[in-house]
PDB file of C-alpha atoms in Angstrom:
ATOM      1  CA  GLN A   1     -80.997 -16.320 -47.921  1.00  0.00           C
ATOM      2  CA  THR A   2     -78.921 -14.517 -50.478  1.00  0.00           C
ATOM      3  CA  PRO A   3     -77.491 -12.105 -47.858  1.00  0.00           C
ATOM      4  CA  LEU A   4     -76.548 -15.084 -45.624  1.00  0.00           C
ATOM      5  CA  GLN A   5     -74.731 -16.833 -48.449  1.00  0.00           C
ATOM      6  CA  SER A   6     -72.781 -13.725 -49.307  1.00  0.00           C
ATOM      7  CA  GLY A   7     -72.124 -13.132 -45.575  1.00  0.00           C
ATOM      8  CA  GLN A   8     -70.878 -16.666 -44.814  1.00  0.00           C
ATOM      9  CA  PRO A   9     -67.580 -16.451 -46.782  1.00  0.00           C
ATOM     10  CA  PHE A  10     -66.970 -13.092 -45.094  1.00  0.00           C
ATOM     11  CA  LYS A  11     -67.471 -14.621 -41.620  1.00  0.00           C
ATOM     12  CA  PHE A  12     -65.296 -17.568 -42.542  1.00  0.00           C
ATOM     13  CA  SER A  13     -62.485 -15.281 -43.635  1.00  0.00           C
ATOM     14  CA  ILE A  14     -62.742 -13.328 -40.341  1.00  0.00           C
ATOM     15  CA  LEU A  15     -62.443 -16.572 -38.348  1.00  0.00           C
ATOM     16  CA  GLU A  16     -59.539 -17.603 -40.532  1.00  0.00           C
ATOM     17  CA  ILE A  17     -57.833 -14.252 -39.955  1.00  0.00           C
ATOM     18  CA  CYS A  18     -58.411 -14.520 -36.197  1.00  0.00           C
ATOM     19  CA  ASP A  19     -56.890 -18.020 -36.147  1.00  0.00           C
ATOM     20  CA  ARG A  20     -53.913 -16.811 -38.152  1.00  0.00           C
ATOM     21  CA  ILE A  21     -53.413 -13.867 -35.755  1.00  0.00           C
ATOM     22  CA  LYS A  22     -53.706 -16.225 -32.784  1.00  0.00           C
ATOM     23  CA  GLU A  23     -51.074 -18.580 -34.274  1.00  0.00           C
ATOM     24  CA  GLU A  24     -48.714 -15.692 -34.987  1.00  0.00           C
ATOM     25  CA  PHE A  25     -49.215 -14.357 -31.473  1.00  0.00           C
ATOM     26  CA  GLN A  26     -48.425 -17.759 -29.953  1.00  0.00           C
ATOM     27  CA  PHE A  27     -45.343 -18.068 -32.162  1.00  0.00           C
ATOM     28  CA  LEU A  28     -44.142 -14.594 -31.118  1.00  0.00           C
ATOM     29  CA  GLN A  29     -44.867 -15.423 -27.472  1.00  0.00           C
ATOM     30  CA  ALA A  30     -42.761 -18.599 -27.720  1.00  0.00           C
ATOM     31  CA  GLN A  31     -39.988 -16.665 -29.455  1.00  0.00           C
ATOM     32  CA  TYR A  32     -40.126 -13.972 -26.749  1.00  0.00           C
ATOM     33  CA  HIS A  33     -39.909 -16.627 -24.035  1.00  0.00           C
ATOM     34  CA  SER A  34     -36.874 -18.305 -25.628  1.00  0.00           C
ATOM     35  CA  LEU A  35     -35.135 -14.933 -26.149  1.00  0.00           C
ATOM     36  CA  LYS A  36     -35.888 -13.973 -22.550  1.00  0.00           C
ATOM     37  CA  LEU A  37     -34.300 -17.217 -21.316  1.00  0.00           C
ATOM     38  CA  GLU A  38     -31.268 -16.638 -23.532  1.00  0.00           C
ATOM     39  CA  CYS A  39     -30.966 -13.070 -22.241  1.00  0.00           C
ATOM     40  CA  GLU A  40     -31.089 -14.271 -18.619  1.00  0.00           C
ATOM     41  CA  LYS A  41     -28.440 -16.895 -19.399  1.00  0.00           C
ATOM     42  CA  LEU A  42     -26.191 -14.251 -21.006  1.00  0.00           C
ATOM     43  CA  ALA A  43     -26.722 -11.908 -18.050  1.00  0.00           C
ATOM     44  CA  SER A  44     -25.613 -14.622 -15.623  1.00  0.00           C
ATOM     45  CA  GLU A  45     -22.592 -15.400 -17.830  1.00  0.00           C
ATOM     46  CA  LYS A  46     -21.758 -11.685 -17.894  1.00  0.00           C
ATOM     47  CA  THR A  47     -21.907 -11.531 -14.099  1.00  0.00           C
ATOM     48  CA  GLU A  48     -19.644 -14.571 -13.871  1.00  0.00           C
ATOM     49  CA  MET A  49     -17.174 -13.061 -16.357  1.00  0.00           C
ATOM     50  CA  GLN A  50     -17.126  -9.793 -14.405  1.00  0.00           C
ATOM     51  CA  ARG A  51     -16.426 -11.741 -11.218  1.00  0.00           C
ATOM     52  CA  HIS A  52     -13.518 -13.512 -12.930  1.00  0.00           C
ATOM     53  CA  TYR A  53     -12.237 -10.201 -14.316  1.00  0.00           C
ATOM     54  CA  VAL A  54     -12.198  -8.647 -10.835  1.00  0.00           C
ATOM     55  CA  MET A  55     -10.462 -11.722  -9.423  1.00  0.00           C
ATOM     56  CA  TYR A  56      -7.762 -11.664 -12.130  1.00  0.00           C
ATOM     57  CA  TYR A  57      -7.418  -7.891 -11.849  1.00  0.00           C
ATOM     58  CA  GLU A  58      -6.831  -8.172  -8.092  1.00  0.00           C
ATOM     59  CA  MET A  59      -4.321 -10.989  -8.609  1.00  0.00           C
ATOM     60  CA  SER A  60      -2.485  -8.979 -11.269  1.00  0.00           C
ATOM     61  CA  TYR A  61      -2.471  -5.901  -9.059  1.00  0.00           C
ATOM     62  CA  GLY A  62      -1.101  -7.918  -6.114  1.00  0.00           C
ATOM     63  CA  LEU A  63       1.613  -9.502  -8.263  1.00  0.00           C
ATOM     64  CA  ASN A  64       2.564  -6.117  -9.687  1.00  0.00           C
ATOM     65  CA  ILE A  65       2.921  -4.630  -6.196  1.00  0.00           C
ATOM     66  CA  GLU A  66       4.921  -7.668  -5.070  1.00  0.00           C
ATOM     67  CA  MET A  67       7.257  -7.283  -8.059  1.00  0.00           C
ATOM     68  CA  HIS A  68       7.775  -3.616  -7.213  1.00  0.00           C
ATOM     69  CA  LYS A  69       8.529  -4.531  -3.596  1.00  0.00           C
ATOM     70  CA  GLN A  70      11.072  -7.143  -4.677  1.00  0.00           C
ATOM     71  CA  SER A  71      12.719  -4.848  -7.194  1.00  0.00           C
ATOM     72  CA  ALA A  72      13.182  -2.137  -4.529  1.00  0.00           C
ATOM     73  CA  SER A  73      16.536  -2.029  -2.749  1.00  0.00           C
ATOM     74  CA  PRO A  74      16.761  -4.312   0.323  1.00  0.00           C
ATOM     75  CA  SER A  75      18.220  -1.587   2.568  1.00  0.00           C
ATOM     76  CA  PRO A  76      15.793   1.084   3.781  1.00  0.00           C
ATOM     77  CA  PRO A  77      16.144   4.517   2.164  1.00  0.00           C
ATOM     78  CA  GLU A  78      17.977   7.238   4.103  1.00  0.00           C
ATOM     79  CA  SER A  79      14.777   9.184   4.691  1.00  0.00           C
ATOM     80  CA  LEU A  80      13.312   6.182   6.529  1.00  0.00           C
ATOM     81  CA  VAL A  81      16.381   5.730   8.712  1.00  0.00           C
ATOM     82  CA  GLU A  82      16.272   9.410   9.693  1.00  0.00           C
ATOM     83  CA  GLU A  83      12.557   9.254  10.538  1.00  0.00           C
ATOM     84  CA  GLU A  84      13.016   6.303  12.875  1.00  0.00           C
ATOM     85  CA  ARG A  85      15.893   7.873  14.848  1.00  0.00           C
ATOM     86  CA  PRO A  86      14.869   9.974  17.814  1.00  0.00           C
ATOM     87  CA  SER A  87      16.048  13.533  17.256  1.00  0.00           C
ATOM     88  CA  GLY A  88      16.875  14.149  20.881  1.00  0.00           C
ATOM     89  CA  PRO A  89      15.027  15.669  23.827  1.00  0.00           C
ATOM     90  CA  GLY A  90      12.179  18.037  23.216  1.00  0.00           C
ATOM     91  CA  GLY A  91       9.861  15.744  21.272  1.00  0.00           C
ATOM     92  CA  GLY A  92      11.348  16.267  17.811  1.00  0.00           C
ATOM     93  CA  GLY A  93      10.993  12.530  17.135  1.00  0.00           C
ATOM     94  CA  LYS A  94       7.330  12.669  18.068  1.00  0.00           C
ATOM     95  CA  GLN A  95       6.763  15.368  15.481  1.00  0.00           C
ATOM     96  CA  ARG A  96       8.368  13.215  12.791  1.00  0.00           C
ATOM     97  CA  ALA A  97       6.231  10.242  13.840  1.00  0.00           C
ATOM     98  CA  ASP A  98       3.134  12.433  13.530  1.00  0.00           C
ATOM     99  CA  GLU A  99       4.257  13.541  10.069  1.00  0.00           C
ATOM    100  CA  LYS A 100       4.769   9.911   9.110  1.00  0.00           C
ATOM    101  CA  GLU A 101       1.207   9.044  10.211  1.00  0.00           C
ATOM    102  CA  LEU A 102      -0.168  11.867   8.084  1.00  0.00           C
ATOM    103  CA  SER A 103       1.736  10.673   5.041  1.00  0.00           C
ATOM    104  CA  GLY A 104      -0.388   7.519   4.848  1.00  0.00           C
ATOM    105  CA  PRO A 105       0.596   3.877   4.311  1.00  0.00           C
ATOM    106  CA  TYR A 106       3.667   4.729   2.238  1.00  0.00           C
ATOM    107  CA  GLU A 107       7.080   4.292   3.803  1.00  0.00           C
ATOM    108  CA  SER A 108       8.771   6.841   1.564  1.00  0.00           C
ATOM    109  CA  ASP A 109       8.249   9.079  -1.441  1.00  0.00           C
ATOM    110  CA  GLU A 110       9.686   6.263  -3.564  1.00  0.00           C
ATOM    111  CA  ASP A 111       6.874   3.973  -2.387  1.00  0.00           C
ATOM    112  CA  LYS A 112       4.327   6.638  -3.295  1.00  0.00           C
ATOM    113  CA  SER A 113       5.701   6.876  -6.813  1.00  0.00           C
ATOM    114  CA  ASP A 114       5.786   3.062  -7.091  1.00  0.00           C
ATOM    115  CA  TYR A 115       2.172   2.927  -5.949  1.00  0.00           C
ATOM    116  CA  ASN A 116       1.152   5.586  -8.454  1.00  0.00           C
ATOM    117  CA  LEU A 117       3.051   3.752 -11.176  1.00  0.00           C
ATOM    118  CA  VAL A 118       1.239   0.513 -10.348  1.00  0.00           C
ATOM    119  CA  VAL A 119      -2.143   2.221 -10.285  1.00  0.00           C
ATOM    120  CA  ASP A 120      -1.447   4.000 -13.577  1.00  0.00           C
ATOM    121  CA  GLU A 121      -0.376   0.755 -15.252  1.00  0.00           C
ATOM    122  CA  ASP A 122      -3.396  -1.217 -14.083  1.00  0.00           C
ATOM    123  CA  GLN A 123      -6.196   1.200 -14.915  1.00  0.00           C
ATOM    124  CA  PRO A 124      -8.774  -0.802 -16.910  1.00  0.00           C
ATOM    125  CA  SER A 125      -9.458   0.642 -20.311  1.00  0.00           C
ATOM    126  CA  GLU A 126     -13.039   0.750 -21.458  1.00  0.00           C
ATOM    127  CA  PRO A 127     -13.777  -0.567 -24.931  1.00  0.00           C
ATOM    128  CA  PRO A 128     -14.932   2.065 -27.422  1.00  0.00           C
ATOM    129  CA  SER A 129     -18.692   2.282 -27.626  1.00  0.00           C
ATOM    130  CA  PRO A 130     -20.265   1.525 -31.023  1.00  0.00           C
TER     131      PRO A 130
END
């Protein structure tokens, strides 16, 4: 019986250690679950903030373009007036119309520079990474 008596405190301490490990594991599991929920909440808030950022960015971009349109002179530039006039028989006007189509959605070189100016001003800057 002597070996049993000396073995009993050892077994008791193993059970105690197992219970302690089990409690710590459950605590860590609960902590993990709460952190996971918080992370999901922050991820959804981030998505919402990004959506708002895009919305405000688009509004700002639209307002900026509108301001550039309003600040431009009300009369069309000379280059536009010349492009719209037919240049006589022989299809010269058709060639200019084709050139205008190739130039894209811009009405003149001034519009291109305004567009580039707007795009350059509105480029989002990325925050410096830690």
